[in-house]
Amino acid sequence: MEPVLLRVQETAKLLKVSKWTIYRWIEEGRLRATKIGRGSVRVFQASVNGLIEGAPVDHRETQSGSPSIVPPVRVTDHERKKVASRRKRVR
């Protein structure tokens, strides 16, 4: 069975936070995500459910079975700087 993956925007809407919060939570390890193809970030639904329920999630189980999924996401310095510059403009 393949894991269910959500887009960052879908995850943000579900959790009622901004997409930048989702990226931050991925970096902090609160949410488990992966990149597909040339860099589209997807969040494991099991990770979102675990966050909602407050229960730990066995991430090894959520990754089993899909050859199209690559290793977990690491937010790059470039992406981090983009988020920081957007925050400065908003304030």
mmCIF file of C-alpha atoms in Angstrom:
data_model
loop_
_atom_site.group_PDB
_atom_site.id
_atom_site.type_symbol
_atom_site.label_atom_id
_atom_site.label_comp_id
_atom_site.label_asym_id
_atom_site.label_seq_id
_atom_site.Cartn_x
_atom_site.Cartn_y
_atom_site.Cartn_z
ATOM 1 C CA MET A 1 0.000 0.000 0.000
ATOM 2 C CA GLU A 2 1.409 3.373 -1.023
ATOM 3 C CA PRO A 3 1.457 6.201 1.517
ATOM 4 C CA VAL A 4 -0.959 9.090 1.039
ATOM 5 C CA LEU A 5 0.851 12.334 0.255
ATOM 6 C CA LEU A 6 -0.521 15.864 0.585
ATOM 7 C CA ARG A 7 0.615 19.078 -1.073
ATOM 8 C CA VAL A 8 2.058 21.710 1.250
ATOM 9 C CA GLN A 9 -0.890 24.042 0.605
ATOM 10 C CA GLU A 10 -3.392 21.246 1.355
ATOM 11 C CA THR A 11 -1.561 20.468 4.579
ATOM 12 C CA ALA A 12 -1.554 24.142 5.587
ATOM 13 C CA LYS A 13 -5.285 24.423 4.958
ATOM 14 C CA LEU A 14 -5.984 21.234 6.904
ATOM 15 C CA LEU A 15 -3.931 22.410 9.899
ATOM 16 C CA LYS A 16 -5.085 26.052 9.559
ATOM 17 C CA VAL A 17 -1.571 27.468 9.342
ATOM 18 C CA SER A 18 0.490 29.099 6.590
ATOM 19 C CA LYS A 19 2.488 27.101 4.089
ATOM 20 C CA TRP A 20 5.626 28.671 5.593
ATOM 21 C CA THR A 21 4.709 27.121 8.933
ATOM 22 C CA ILE A 22 4.453 23.754 7.184
ATOM 23 C CA TYR A 23 7.931 24.196 5.700
ATOM 24 C CA ARG A 24 9.257 25.160 9.138
ATOM 25 C CA TRP A 25 7.612 22.138 10.766
ATOM 26 C CA ILE A 26 9.154 19.897 8.112
ATOM 27 C CA GLU A 27 12.581 21.355 8.895
ATOM 28 C CA GLU A 28 11.989 20.928 12.649
ATOM 29 C CA GLY A 29 10.928 17.326 12.134
ATOM 30 C CA ARG A 30 7.351 17.844 13.335
ATOM 31 C CA LEU A 31 6.065 16.773 9.907
ATOM 32 C CA ARG A 32 7.530 14.168 7.588
ATOM 33 C CA ALA A 33 7.789 15.094 3.907
ATOM 34 C CA THR A 34 9.517 14.107 0.710
ATOM 35 C CA LYS A 35 10.311 15.566 -2.682
ATOM 36 C CA ILE A 36 8.824 14.096 -5.818
ATOM 37 C CA GLY A 37 10.277 14.614 -9.254
ATOM 38 C CA ARG A 38 12.105 17.902 -9.633
ATOM 39 C CA GLY A 39 11.338 19.183 -6.174
ATOM 40 C CA SER A 40 7.609 19.160 -5.486
ATOM 41 C CA VAL A 41 7.297 18.778 -1.730
ATOM 42 C CA ARG A 42 4.681 16.384 -0.393
ATOM 43 C CA VAL A 43 3.762 15.729 3.232
ATOM 44 C CA PHE A 44 2.921 12.252 4.482
ATOM 45 C CA GLN A 45 -0.709 12.186 5.618
ATOM 46 C CA ALA A 46 0.208 9.791 8.433
ATOM 47 C CA SER A 47 2.540 12.479 9.762
ATOM 48 C CA VAL A 48 -0.246 15.080 9.634
ATOM 49 C CA ASN A 49 -2.636 12.698 11.395
ATOM 50 C CA GLY A 50 -0.015 12.037 14.062
ATOM 51 C CA LEU A 51 0.445 15.769 14.623
ATOM 52 C CA ILE A 52 -3.322 16.285 14.920
ATOM 53 C CA GLU A 53 -3.741 13.360 17.297
ATOM 54 C CA GLY A 54 -0.586 14.166 19.224
ATOM 55 C CA ALA A 55 0.673 10.631 18.698
ATOM 56 C CA PRO A 56 4.147 9.700 17.468
ATOM 57 C CA VAL A 57 4.269 8.352 13.923
ATOM 58 C CA ASP A 58 6.446 5.490 12.705
ATOM 59 C CA HIS A 59 7.812 7.196 9.591
ATOM 60 C CA ARG A 60 9.468 4.037 8.293
ATOM 61 C CA GLU A 61 6.019 2.550 7.824
ATOM 62 C CA THR A 62 4.747 5.592 5.884
ATOM 63 C CA GLN A 63 7.582 5.373 3.349
ATOM 64 C CA SER A 64 7.192 1.731 2.385
ATOM 65 C CA GLY A 65 6.323 0.686 -1.098
ATOM 66 C CA SER A 66 6.561 3.615 -3.483
ATOM 67 C CA PRO A 67 9.494 3.741 -5.896
ATOM 68 C CA SER A 68 8.604 7.298 -6.952
ATOM 69 C CA ILE A 69 9.315 8.677 -3.493
ATOM 70 C CA VAL A 70 12.811 9.963 -2.795
ATOM 71 C CA PRO A 71 14.496 10.493 0.611
ATOM 72 C CA PRO A 72 13.032 12.979 3.123
ATOM 73 C CA VAL A 73 13.136 16.712 2.481
ATOM 74 C CA ARG A 74 15.846 18.937 3.891
ATOM 75 C CA VAL A 75 15.139 22.629 3.548
ATOM 76 C CA THR A 76 18.076 24.277 1.800
ATOM 77 C CA ASP A 77 19.753 27.500 2.866
ATOM 78 C CA HIS A 78 18.362 29.125 -0.284
ATOM 79 C CA GLU A 79 14.780 28.152 0.656
ATOM 80 C CA ARG A 80 15.356 29.309 4.244
ATOM 81 C CA LYS A 81 16.581 32.721 3.009
ATOM 82 C CA LYS A 82 13.535 33.080 0.725
ATOM 83 C CA VAL A 83 11.213 32.476 3.678
ATOM 84 C CA ALA A 84 13.148 34.945 5.849
ATOM 85 C CA SER A 85 13.032 37.670 3.180
ATOM 86 C CA ARG A 86 9.273 37.208 2.739
ATOM 87 C CA ARG A 87 8.750 37.480 6.495
ATOM 88 C CA LYS A 88 10.685 40.770 6.550
ATOM 89 C CA ARG A 89 8.508 42.199 3.764
ATOM 90 C CA VAL A 90 5.297 41.225 5.582
ATOM 91 C CA ARG A 91 6.284 42.896 8.869
#
